[in-house]
Amino acid sequence: MLSASTITITGVLFLATFSLYRWLLPKPIPGIPFNPEATNSIFGDIPSMLNHLKTHKTVSDWVLNHSTRHNSPIVQVFANLFGKQWVIINDYREAQDILMRRTKEFDKPDLLSDIFWGLSPDHHLVKPSNDEFRFQRKLMQDLMSPAFLNGVAAPQVHENFLDLIKFWREKIRLSKGHPFSVKEDVYDTALEAIWAAVFGIEETATITRNQIDLLSRMEQTTLSPMADEEATFPRAPAPAAFDAILRLADSFELLVKSPFPRAQGFIMRYMPSIRRNLKLKDEVIINQISKAEKKLADSKDKEEKFATAVDHMLRREAIAAERQKRAPDYQSKVMIAELFGLLLAGHDTTSTTLLWAIKLLAANQNIQQKLRSELRIAFAAAHSQARVPNAQEIATTQNHYLDACLEEIIRCSRTATIPSRRATQDAVVLGHVIPKGTSVLFMATGGGILQPNYKIDDKLRSQSYRNADGGKVGVWNSEDIEEFKPERWLVHNKDTGATVFDSQAGPHLTFGLGPRSCFGRKLAYLELRLGIVLILWSFKLQPVPEKYASWEAIDQLTHAPVQAYVQLAEA
C-alpha cells in the first residue's frame, strides 16, 4: 500500500507537470485568426509545417496558405518552439507602413537574423538598428555609388557573363539541339562576378573558364536518341575557395526549413564539412584583406587605387579608426563577416533571379522577342558593328521596356518571400495589439503583389499610414496580377506623350523596404541587367520540353527554381 507521502509527492509532480504543459501551450493573440488544433499541442503548428515539407521544398507557401485558409490579411502561426507566435501580414500597404514608417516599433528581421546567426554571427543582419549596425553598413557605403557600380563592378560582371556565353556555345555545339541544365552555370558565373568585384578580376580562377577548356577539347558527348532528353556534361573541378562559398550557401536550406534555426545553426558550425568550409572561407578572406592592406599602405590615399570592394571597405575602416583615435582593425570578425555577406548575397540573389528570368522569358516568347528588338534599338551602335554592347553601354543606357522587364522579373521571381521584423514594444496592427517581442512576417508574394488585395478599412490602419495617404506606390489590377506582364510598369507621360517606365506603378517586396532593406539592391539590378542583355543579345531562349519546364521551387537562402533548363539558338 502506498504511503501518504508517496501519494502526495506523486500528486504534486503530476500537478507540476500538468501546469508546465498548460504553460507551454501556445497562447493566441486575441482576435487574430489561428489554427485551433495548434493550441492543443506544445508543438503548435510545427507538425503541420514538417508534414508539408515531406512533399514540398518550400516553407513560404505553407505560411501563405494560412492567410488563404482564414481569408484574412493577418493571421498567427505557432512555428517557434516554446516561443512567441509569428504574426503574418498579407497586405502590401500594411507591410510598407511598418517597414518604412514604424521603425521605432519594429526592428531587426528576426527570421533572416536567426538564419544568419549560425554561420555568420557578426554580420550586420543579426544586429538591431544601433551604432554597431550603422557602422557596419557605413563600411560598405561606397559600394553602391555610381563610380563603383559603373566603373568597377560593371566591367567585371560583363567579362564574367561573356565567359558564360562562350561556355553555352560549347554546350550548344555538343548538345546538338537537346535541352541542358544551366542552373550550376549561372550560380558559378554570379559567384565569379561578385568575387571579381569584391577582390579583383586577377583573383578570379573562374570555374566557367575551366569548364570552357574542358568542353572545348571534347568532340562529342553521349546523347539520348530521344531529342527531348537532356544533354549532360562533365564538370571541371572548382577552386577550393569558390566551392566552400557555394557549399555554405547550399547549407542555408537547412536553416530556412528549421523550426529553430539558431540552435540548428549553432550545431552546424561544428559539423566537420561546414567547419572545414568556414575555416577555408576565413583564410581566403583574410588573405585578400592582407593584399588590400598592402595596397592601402602604398596608396597614400589616392582614391584611384581603390579598385575593389575590399579596398573601399578598408579605407572606410582607416577613416573611422582615425576619427575614433584607435588602431584600424582590418581583419576583424566584422570585416570578415561583411565580406562573406557580400559574396553570399551578391551571388545567390542575382543567380536565383536570373534563373527565374530565363524561365519566364522562355515561357513568354512574345515578350522575349519584343525585348530583344528593343535592345537592338537601344544599342544600335553595337548592333550595326556586329558586337555585343559593352559594360558602360548596358549600365548607363536607358530603355523603358528593359527597365519594365527587369522590374517584372523581380516581382514574379519571388526570390525573397518573407521579410520580417520584431516588435520592440506593444504595437497595434490592423486593430490588434501585437505584444513586444513578437516576430511579424510580411508576405512578399501575397496581397497586392502577386495576389489581389484584401479589403481593409482605413480606420484599422495606423496614423502614420493615414498621414502618408497610403504611400505613393500604385495598385495592380487584380484581374492580371498573377501574370508576367512587363507593360504594367509602363505609363503614359502627359507632358511628353511618351510611354515611360514608372518604378512606382505598383509594389513588390523582393528587396524589402525602409532603413533595413537590402543593402545590395543597386548591385543586384546591375548584375541582372548585364546578364539579361548579354544572354538575349546572343541567344534565343526556346521553349523546353514540359518535363524540364517545372515551376517547382525550393527555399534556400533565396526562393530558387528546382529546374532551370534551356534550348538555345543563336539570336
Coordinates of C-alpha atoms in Angstrom, one line a residue:
M1 CA 0.0 0.0 0.0
L2 CA 1.3 3.4 -1.0
S3 CA 2.3 5.8 1.9
A4 CA 0.6 9.1 2.3
S5 CA 3.9 10.9 1.4
T6 CA 4.3 8.9 -1.8
I7 CA 0.8 9.8 -2.9
T8 CA 1.4 13.5 -2.0
I9 CA 4.7 13.6 -4.0
T10 CA 3.1 11.9 -6.9
G11 CA 0.2 14.3 -6.9
V12 CA 2.5 17.3 -6.7
L13 CA 4.6 16.0 -9.6
F14 CA 1.5 15.4 -11.6
L15 CA 0.1 18.9 -11.0
A16 CA 3.5 20.4 -11.7
T17 CA 3.8 18.5 -15.0
F18 CA 0.3 19.4 -16.0
S19 CA 0.8 23.1 -15.1
L20 CA 4.0 23.1 -17.1
Y21 CA 2.2 21.5 -20.0
R22 CA -0.6 24.1 -19.8
W23 CA 2.0 26.9 -19.6
L24 CA 3.9 25.7 -22.7
L25 CA 0.7 25.5 -24.8
P26 CA 0.5 28.3 -27.5
K27 CA -1.3 31.4 -26.3
P28 CA -3.1 33.1 -29.2
I29 CA -3.3 36.9 -29.5
P30 CA -7.0 37.8 -29.1
G31 CA -8.8 38.5 -32.4
I32 CA -6.2 37.3 -34.8
P33 CA -7.2 34.1 -36.7
F34 CA -5.2 30.9 -36.0
N35 CA -5.4 27.1 -36.5
P36 CA -7.4 25.8 -33.5
E37 CA -5.6 22.5 -33.5
A38 CA -2.3 24.2 -32.9
T39 CA -3.3 25.4 -29.5
N40 CA -3.9 21.8 -28.3
S41 CA -0.2 20.8 -28.6
I42 CA 3.0 22.3 -27.2
F43 CA 4.4 21.9 -30.7
G44 CA 1.8 24.3 -32.2
D45 CA 1.9 24.4 -36.0
I46 CA 5.3 22.7 -36.2
P47 CA 3.9 19.2 -37.0
S48 CA 1.8 20.8 -39.8
M49 CA 4.9 22.5 -41.2
L50 CA 7.1 19.4 -41.1
N51 CA 4.3 17.4 -42.7
H52 CA 4.2 20.0 -45.5
L53 CA 7.9 19.7 -46.0
K54 CA 7.6 15.9 -46.7
T55 CA 6.1 16.7 -50.1
H56 CA 7.2 20.3 -50.7
K57 CA 10.6 22.0 -50.9
T58 CA 9.3 25.4 -49.7
V59 CA 8.1 26.9 -46.4
S60 CA 6.8 30.2 -47.8
D61 CA 3.8 28.6 -49.5
W62 CA 2.9 26.9 -46.2
V63 CA 3.0 30.2 -44.4
L64 CA 0.9 32.0 -47.1
N65 CA -1.7 29.2 -47.0
H66 CA -2.7 30.3 -43.5
S67 CA -3.9 33.6 -44.8
T68 CA -5.9 31.9 -47.5
R69 CA -7.3 29.3 -45.1
H70 CA -8.6 32.0 -42.8
N71 CA -9.4 34.6 -45.5
S72 CA -7.6 37.2 -43.5
P73 CA -4.7 39.7 -44.2
I74 CA -3.5 39.0 -40.7
V75 CA -3.1 35.6 -39.1
Q76 CA -0.9 34.0 -36.4
V77 CA 1.2 30.8 -36.7
F78 CA 2.9 28.8 -33.9
A79 CA 6.1 27.6 -35.5
N80 CA 8.6 29.0 -32.9
L81 CA 9.0 26.1 -30.5
F82 CA 8.2 27.3 -26.9
G83 CA 8.5 30.9 -28.2
K84 CA 6.1 33.6 -29.3
Q85 CA 4.0 33.1 -32.4
W86 CA 4.6 34.6 -35.8
V87 CA 2.1 37.2 -36.9
I88 CA 1.7 37.0 -40.7
I89 CA 0.8 40.2 -42.6
N90 CA -0.5 39.5 -46.1
D91 CA -1.1 43.1 -47.3
Y92 CA 1.5 45.3 -49.1
R93 CA 0.2 48.6 -47.7
E94 CA 0.5 47.4 -44.1
A95 CA 3.9 45.9 -44.8
Q96 CA 5.1 49.2 -46.4
D97 CA 3.8 51.2 -43.4
I98 CA 5.6 49.0 -40.8
L99 CA 8.9 48.7 -42.8
M100 CA 9.2 52.3 -43.7
R101 CA 7.3 54.4 -41.2
R102 CA 7.1 52.4 -37.9
T103 CA 10.8 51.7 -37.5
K104 CA 10.7 52.6 -33.8
E105 CA 8.1 50.0 -33.1
F106 CA 9.6 47.2 -35.3
D107 CA 13.2 46.5 -35.7
K108 CA 15.6 43.8 -37.0
P109 CA 14.4 41.0 -39.2
D110 CA 14.1 38.0 -36.8
L111 CA 13.7 35.4 -39.4
L112 CA 16.8 36.4 -41.5
S113 CA 18.9 37.3 -38.5
D114 CA 18.2 33.9 -36.9
I115 CA 19.1 32.2 -40.2
F116 CA 22.4 34.1 -40.5
W117 CA 23.4 33.9 -36.8
G118 CA 24.5 30.3 -37.0
L119 CA 27.1 30.7 -39.9
S120 CA 27.8 34.4 -39.7
P121 CA 27.0 35.8 -36.2
D122 CA 28.9 39.0 -36.7
H123 CA 27.1 40.2 -39.9
H124 CA 25.0 43.4 -39.6
L125 CA 21.8 41.5 -40.4
V126 CA 22.0 39.8 -37.0
K127 CA 22.2 43.1 -35.1
P128 CA 19.5 45.6 -34.0
S129 CA 19.5 49.1 -35.5
N130 CA 22.1 50.5 -33.2
D131 CA 25.5 52.3 -33.6
E132 CA 27.2 48.9 -34.4
F133 CA 24.7 48.2 -37.1
R134 CA 25.1 51.6 -38.6
F135 CA 28.9 51.4 -38.5
Q136 CA 28.9 48.1 -40.4
R137 CA 26.6 49.4 -43.0
K138 CA 28.8 52.5 -43.4
L139 CA 31.8 50.3 -44.1
M140 CA 30.1 49.4 -47.4
Q141 CA 28.5 52.7 -48.4
D142 CA 31.0 53.3 -51.2
L143 CA 30.0 50.1 -52.9
M144 CA 26.6 51.3 -54.1
S145 CA 27.9 54.6 -55.6
P146 CA 27.7 55.1 -59.4
A147 CA 31.5 55.3 -59.5
F148 CA 31.9 51.8 -58.0
L149 CA 29.0 50.2 -59.8
N150 CA 29.7 51.5 -63.3
G151 CA 33.4 51.9 -63.0
V152 CA 34.4 48.7 -61.1
A153 CA 31.6 46.2 -60.8
A154 CA 30.0 46.6 -64.3
P155 CA 33.2 45.7 -66.4
Q156 CA 34.0 42.7 -64.2
V157 CA 30.4 41.4 -64.2
H158 CA 30.3 41.9 -68.0
E159 CA 33.5 39.9 -68.5
N160 CA 32.2 37.0 -66.5
F161 CA 28.9 36.9 -68.4
L162 CA 30.8 36.9 -71.7
D163 CA 32.6 33.8 -70.4
L164 CA 29.2 32.3 -69.7
I165 CA 28.1 33.0 -73.3
K166 CA 31.3 31.2 -74.6
F167 CA 30.6 28.2 -72.3
W168 CA 27.0 27.9 -73.5
R169 CA 28.2 28.0 -77.1
E170 CA 30.3 24.9 -76.3
K171 CA 27.3 23.3 -74.8
I172 CA 25.2 24.1 -77.9
R173 CA 27.8 22.5 -80.1
L174 CA 27.9 19.3 -78.1
S175 CA 24.2 19.0 -77.3
K176 CA 23.0 19.1 -80.9
G177 CA 19.6 20.5 -80.1
H178 CA 19.0 18.7 -76.8
P179 CA 18.0 20.7 -73.8
F180 CA 20.5 21.1 -71.0
S181 CA 20.6 22.5 -67.4
V182 CA 22.1 25.9 -66.7
K183 CA 21.5 26.1 -63.0
E184 CA 25.0 25.5 -61.8
D185 CA 26.4 27.6 -64.7
V186 CA 24.5 30.6 -63.6
Y187 CA 25.4 30.1 -59.9
D188 CA 29.1 29.8 -60.8
T189 CA 29.1 32.9 -63.0
A190 CA 27.3 35.0 -60.5
L191 CA 29.8 34.0 -57.8
E192 CA 32.7 34.7 -60.1
A193 CA 31.3 38.1 -60.9
I194 CA 30.8 39.2 -57.3
W195 CA 34.2 37.7 -56.4
A196 CA 35.8 39.9 -59.0
A197 CA 34.0 43.0 -57.8
V198 CA 34.9 42.3 -54.1
F199 CA 38.5 41.1 -54.6
G200 CA 39.6 41.9 -58.1
I201 CA 39.5 40.3 -61.5
E202 CA 43.0 38.9 -61.3
E203 CA 42.0 36.7 -58.4
T204 CA 39.1 35.0 -60.3
A205 CA 40.3 31.5 -61.0
T206 CA 36.9 31.0 -62.7
I207 CA 35.0 27.8 -62.8
T208 CA 33.5 28.8 -66.1
R209 CA 36.8 29.2 -67.8
N210 CA 37.8 25.8 -66.6
Q211 CA 34.5 24.5 -68.0
I212 CA 35.2 26.1 -71.4
D213 CA 38.6 24.5 -71.5
L214 CA 37.2 21.1 -70.7
L215 CA 34.3 21.2 -73.2
S216 CA 36.3 22.8 -76.0
R217 CA 38.6 19.7 -76.1
M218 CA 35.6 17.4 -76.5
E219 CA 34.4 16.3 -79.9
Q220 CA 31.1 14.9 -78.7
T221 CA 29.1 13.9 -75.6
T222 CA 26.8 10.9 -75.0
L223 CA 23.3 11.9 -76.2
S224 CA 20.0 10.0 -75.9
P225 CA 18.3 9.1 -79.3
M226 CA 15.3 10.9 -77.9
A227 CA 15.6 14.6 -78.9
D228 CA 13.7 15.8 -75.9
E229 CA 16.1 14.2 -73.4
E230 CA 18.6 16.4 -71.7
A231 CA 22.3 16.5 -72.6
T232 CA 24.7 16.2 -69.7
F233 CA 28.3 17.3 -69.5
P234 CA 31.3 16.6 -67.3
R235 CA 32.1 19.2 -64.7
A236 CA 35.6 20.7 -64.2
P237 CA 36.7 21.0 -60.5
A238 CA 36.0 24.3 -58.9
P239 CA 38.7 26.2 -57.0
A240 CA 38.5 25.3 -53.3
A241 CA 37.6 28.8 -52.2
F242 CA 34.7 29.0 -54.6
D243 CA 33.5 25.6 -53.7
A244 CA 33.5 26.5 -50.0
I245 CA 31.3 29.5 -50.6
L246 CA 28.9 27.5 -52.8
R247 CA 28.6 24.7 -50.2
L248 CA 28.0 27.2 -47.4
A249 CA 25.3 28.9 -49.5
D250 CA 23.6 25.5 -50.0
S251 CA 23.7 24.8 -46.3
F252 CA 21.3 27.7 -45.6
E253 CA 18.4 25.4 -46.9
L254 CA 18.6 23.5 -43.6
L255 CA 18.3 26.7 -41.6
V256 CA 15.4 28.1 -43.6
K257 CA 13.4 25.0 -43.0
S258 CA 14.2 24.5 -39.4
P259 CA 11.7 25.4 -36.6
F260 CA 14.7 26.6 -34.5
P261 CA 17.3 28.0 -36.9
R262 CA 19.5 29.5 -34.2
A263 CA 20.0 26.1 -32.5
Q264 CA 20.4 24.4 -35.9
G265 CA 23.0 27.0 -37.0
F266 CA 25.0 26.6 -33.8
I267 CA 25.1 22.8 -34.2
M268 CA 26.0 23.2 -37.9
R269 CA 29.1 25.3 -37.0
Y270 CA 30.6 22.1 -35.5
M271 CA 29.7 19.7 -38.4
P272 CA 33.0 18.7 -40.0
S273 CA 32.2 19.7 -43.6
I274 CA 30.7 23.1 -42.6
R275 CA 33.5 23.7 -40.1
R276 CA 36.1 23.0 -42.8
N277 CA 34.3 25.3 -45.3
L278 CA 34.0 28.1 -42.7
K279 CA 37.7 27.8 -41.9
L280 CA 38.7 27.9 -45.6
K281 CA 36.4 30.9 -46.2
D282 CA 38.0 32.8 -43.3
E283 CA 41.5 32.0 -44.6
V284 CA 40.7 33.2 -48.1
I285 CA 39.1 36.4 -47.0
I286 CA 42.0 37.2 -44.6
N287 CA 44.5 36.6 -47.4
Q288 CA 42.6 39.0 -49.6
I289 CA 42.4 41.6 -46.8
S290 CA 46.2 41.3 -46.3
K291 CA 46.7 42.1 -50.0
A292 CA 44.4 45.1 -49.8
E293 CA 46.2 46.3 -46.6
K294 CA 49.4 46.5 -48.5
K295 CA 47.7 48.3 -51.4
L296 CA 46.2 50.8 -48.9
A297 CA 49.6 51.4 -47.3
D298 CA 51.2 52.1 -50.7
S299 CA 48.3 54.2 -52.0
K300 CA 48.9 57.3 -49.8
D301 CA 45.1 57.8 -50.0
K302 CA 45.0 58.1 -53.8
E303 CA 41.4 57.0 -54.4
E304 CA 42.0 55.8 -57.9
K305 CA 43.9 52.9 -56.4
F306 CA 40.7 51.7 -54.6
A307 CA 39.5 49.3 -57.4
T308 CA 37.7 46.6 -55.4
A309 CA 35.1 46.4 -52.6
V310 CA 37.7 45.3 -50.1
D311 CA 39.9 48.3 -51.0
H312 CA 37.0 50.7 -50.3
M313 CA 36.0 48.9 -47.0
L314 CA 39.5 49.0 -45.6
R315 CA 39.7 52.7 -46.5
R316 CA 36.4 53.3 -44.6
E317 CA 37.8 51.4 -41.6
A318 CA 41.0 53.5 -41.7
I319 CA 39.0 56.7 -41.7
A320 CA 36.8 55.5 -38.8
A321 CA 39.8 54.4 -36.8
E322 CA 41.5 57.8 -37.3
R323 CA 38.3 59.6 -36.2
Q324 CA 38.0 57.4 -33.1
K325 CA 41.7 57.6 -32.3
R326 CA 42.3 53.9 -32.4
A327 CA 44.3 51.4 -34.5
P328 CA 42.4 50.1 -37.5
D329 CA 41.3 46.5 -37.3
Y330 CA 41.3 45.4 -40.9
Q331 CA 41.0 41.7 -40.1
S332 CA 38.2 41.9 -37.5
K333 CA 35.4 39.4 -37.4
V334 CA 33.1 42.2 -38.5
M335 CA 35.1 42.8 -41.7
I336 CA 35.3 39.1 -42.5
A337 CA 31.5 38.7 -41.9
E338 CA 30.6 41.7 -44.2
L339 CA 32.9 40.4 -47.0
F340 CA 31.4 37.0 -46.7
G341 CA 27.9 38.5 -46.7
L342 CA 28.7 40.4 -50.0
L343 CA 29.9 37.2 -51.7
L344 CA 26.9 35.2 -50.4
A345 CA 24.1 37.6 -51.1
G346 CA 25.7 39.1 -54.2
H347 CA 25.8 35.7 -56.0
D348 CA 22.8 34.0 -54.6
T349 CA 20.2 36.7 -55.1
T350 CA 21.4 37.5 -58.6
S351 CA 21.7 33.9 -59.8
T352 CA 18.3 32.9 -58.5
T353 CA 16.6 35.9 -60.1
L354 CA 18.4 35.3 -63.4
L355 CA 17.3 31.7 -63.4
W356 CA 13.7 32.7 -63.0
A357 CA 14.2 35.3 -65.7
I358 CA 15.4 32.7 -68.1
K359 CA 12.3 30.5 -67.3
L360 CA 9.9 33.4 -67.6
L361 CA 11.3 34.7 -70.9
A362 CA 11.4 31.2 -72.4
A363 CA 7.7 30.7 -71.4
N364 CA 6.7 34.1 -72.9
Q365 CA 8.1 34.2 -76.4
N366 CA 6.4 37.3 -77.4
I367 CA 7.9 39.3 -74.5
Q368 CA 11.3 37.9 -75.2
Q369 CA 11.1 38.8 -78.9
K370 CA 9.9 42.3 -78.1
L371 CA 12.7 42.8 -75.5
R372 CA 15.3 41.7 -77.9
S373 CA 14.0 44.1 -80.6
E374 CA 14.1 46.9 -78.0
L375 CA 17.7 46.0 -77.2
R376 CA 18.8 46.2 -80.8
I377 CA 17.3 49.7 -81.0
A378 CA 18.7 50.8 -77.6
F379 CA 22.2 49.6 -78.5
A380 CA 22.1 50.5 -82.2
A381 CA 25.9 51.2 -82.4
A382 CA 26.7 47.7 -81.1
H383 CA 24.2 46.1 -83.5
S384 CA 25.5 47.9 -86.5
Q385 CA 29.1 46.9 -85.6
A386 CA 28.1 43.3 -85.1
R387 CA 29.4 43.2 -81.5
V388 CA 27.9 42.8 -78.0
P389 CA 27.2 46.0 -76.1
N390 CA 30.0 46.9 -73.7
A391 CA 29.6 47.3 -69.9
Q392 CA 29.2 51.0 -69.9
E393 CA 26.5 51.0 -72.6
I394 CA 24.5 48.4 -70.8
A395 CA 24.9 50.1 -67.4
T396 CA 24.1 53.6 -68.5
T397 CA 21.7 53.4 -71.5
Q398 CA 18.1 53.9 -70.5
N399 CA 15.5 51.7 -72.2
H400 CA 12.0 51.8 -70.7
Y401 CA 10.9 48.4 -71.8
L402 CA 14.1 46.8 -70.5
D403 CA 13.5 48.5 -67.1
A404 CA 9.9 47.3 -67.1
C405 CA 11.0 43.7 -67.8
L406 CA 13.6 43.8 -65.1
E407 CA 11.1 45.0 -62.5
E408 CA 8.5 42.5 -63.6
I409 CA 11.1 39.6 -63.4
I410 CA 12.0 40.7 -59.9
R411 CA 8.3 40.9 -58.9
C412 CA 7.4 37.5 -60.4
S413 CA 10.6 35.7 -59.4
R414 CA 9.6 35.5 -55.7
T415 CA 13.3 35.4 -54.9
A416 CA 12.9 36.7 -51.3
T417 CA 9.5 35.7 -50.0
I418 CA 9.2 36.7 -46.3
P419 CA 10.7 39.9 -44.9
S420 CA 10.2 40.2 -41.2
R421 CA 10.6 42.5 -38.2
R422 CA 10.3 42.1 -34.4
A423 CA 8.0 44.3 -32.3
T424 CA 10.2 46.4 -29.9
Q425 CA 7.1 47.4 -27.9
D426 CA 3.4 46.6 -27.8
A427 CA 2.1 47.9 -31.1
V428 CA -1.3 48.0 -32.8
V429 CA -1.5 46.4 -36.3
L430 CA -4.8 46.3 -38.1
G431 CA -6.7 46.8 -34.9
H432 CA -4.9 44.1 -32.9
V433 CA -2.3 44.6 -30.2
I434 CA 1.0 42.8 -31.1
P435 CA 3.0 42.1 -27.9
K436 CA 6.6 43.2 -27.6
G437 CA 9.0 40.6 -28.8
T438 CA 6.6 39.1 -31.4
S439 CA 8.0 38.4 -34.9
V440 CA 5.9 39.9 -37.7
L441 CA 6.3 38.4 -41.2
F442 CA 5.3 40.1 -44.4
M443 CA 4.3 38.0 -47.5
A444 CA 6.3 39.3 -50.5
T445 CA 4.1 37.2 -52.8
G446 CA 0.8 38.0 -51.3
G447 CA -1.9 40.6 -51.1
G448 CA -1.3 43.5 -53.5
I449 CA 1.8 42.0 -55.1
L450 CA 1.0 38.6 -56.7
Q451 CA -2.5 38.2 -55.2
P452 CA -5.4 40.5 -55.1
N453 CA -5.7 42.9 -52.1
Y454 CA -7.8 42.2 -49.1
K455 CA -10.4 44.9 -48.4
I456 CA -9.2 46.7 -45.3
D457 CA -11.0 49.6 -43.6
D458 CA -8.6 52.5 -43.3
K459 CA -9.8 53.0 -39.8
L460 CA -7.8 49.9 -38.9
R461 CA -4.6 51.4 -40.3
S462 CA -2.1 53.4 -38.3
Q463 CA -1.9 57.2 -38.1
S464 CA 1.4 57.1 -40.0
Y465 CA -0.3 55.3 -42.8
R466 CA -3.1 57.9 -42.9
N467 CA -0.6 60.7 -42.7
A468 CA 1.2 59.3 -45.8
D469 CA -2.2 58.8 -47.5
G470 CA -1.3 55.2 -48.1
G471 CA 2.0 55.9 -49.8
K472 CA 2.8 56.8 -53.4
V473 CA 3.0 53.3 -54.9
G474 CA 0.3 52.4 -57.3
V475 CA -2.1 49.4 -57.2
W476 CA -2.0 46.4 -59.5
N477 CA -5.1 45.3 -61.5
S478 CA -6.4 42.3 -59.6
E479 CA -7.5 40.6 -62.8
D480 CA -4.0 40.1 -64.2
I481 CA -1.9 40.4 -61.0
E482 CA -0.6 36.9 -61.3
E483 CA 0.5 37.2 -64.9
F484 CA 4.0 38.0 -66.1
K485 CA 3.3 41.4 -67.8
P486 CA 6.1 44.0 -68.1
E487 CA 3.7 46.5 -69.6
R488 CA 2.2 47.0 -66.1
W489 CA 5.3 49.1 -65.3
L490 CA 4.9 51.4 -68.3
V491 CA 2.7 54.6 -68.1
H492 CA 1.8 57.5 -70.3
N493 CA 3.7 60.7 -69.7
K494 CA 1.2 63.5 -70.1
D495 CA 3.9 66.1 -70.7
T496 CA 5.8 64.3 -73.5
G497 CA 3.2 61.9 -74.7
A498 CA 5.7 59.1 -74.4
T499 CA 5.4 55.7 -72.7
V500 CA 7.8 55.6 -69.9
F501 CA 8.9 53.3 -67.1
D502 CA 7.5 54.1 -63.7
S503 CA 9.1 52.3 -60.7
Q504 CA 6.2 53.4 -58.5
A505 CA 3.5 51.9 -60.8
G506 CA 2.9 49.1 -58.3
P507 CA 4.5 47.2 -55.5
H508 CA 6.9 44.4 -54.9
L509 CA 8.8 43.5 -51.7
T510 CA 11.7 41.4 -53.1
F511 CA 14.4 43.8 -51.6
G512 CA 12.4 44.8 -48.6
L513 CA 11.7 48.5 -47.6
G514 CA 12.9 51.1 -45.2
P515 CA 16.3 51.5 -43.4
R516 CA 16.9 47.8 -43.2
S517 CA 16.1 47.0 -46.8
C518 CA 18.6 45.0 -49.0
F519 CA 21.8 46.9 -49.0
G520 CA 23.0 45.5 -52.3
R521 CA 19.8 46.3 -54.3
K522 CA 21.6 48.5 -56.9
L523 CA 24.3 45.9 -57.4
A524 CA 21.7 43.2 -57.9
Y525 CA 19.9 45.3 -60.5
L526 CA 23.2 46.0 -62.3
E527 CA 24.1 42.3 -62.4
L528 CA 20.7 41.3 -63.6
R529 CA 20.7 44.0 -66.3
L530 CA 24.0 42.9 -67.7
G531 CA 23.1 39.2 -67.6
I532 CA 19.8 39.5 -69.3
V533 CA 21.1 41.9 -72.0
L534 CA 24.0 39.7 -72.9
I535 CA 22.1 36.4 -72.9
L536 CA 19.2 37.8 -75.1
W537 CA 21.7 39.6 -77.3
S538 CA 23.4 36.2 -78.0
F539 CA 20.7 33.6 -77.8
K540 CA 17.0 32.8 -78.4
L541 CA 15.6 31.1 -75.3
Q542 CA 13.4 28.5 -76.9
P543 CA 10.6 26.6 -75.1
V544 CA 11.9 23.5 -73.3
P545 CA 10.1 20.1 -73.1
E546 CA 7.4 20.0 -70.5
K547 CA 9.3 17.7 -68.2
Y548 CA 12.1 20.3 -67.9
A549 CA 9.8 23.3 -67.6
S550 CA 8.6 22.8 -64.0
W551 CA 7.9 25.9 -61.9
E552 CA 8.6 24.0 -58.7
A553 CA 10.7 26.0 -56.2
I554 CA 13.0 25.3 -53.3
D555 CA 13.6 27.5 -50.3
Q556 CA 17.3 28.1 -49.6
L557 CA 18.8 31.5 -48.8
T558 CA 16.5 32.5 -51.7
H559 CA 13.4 31.0 -53.3
A560 CA 15.1 29.2 -56.2
P561 CA 13.7 27.1 -59.1
V562 CA 14.3 23.3 -58.8
Q563 CA 14.8 23.1 -62.6
A564 CA 16.5 25.5 -65.0
Y565 CA 16.8 24.1 -68.5
V566 CA 17.3 25.8 -71.8
Q567 CA 17.2 25.0 -75.5
L568 CA 19.3 27.8 -77.1
A569 CA 19.6 29.1 -80.7
E570 CA 21.8 31.9 -81.9
A571 CA 19.9 35.2 -81.9

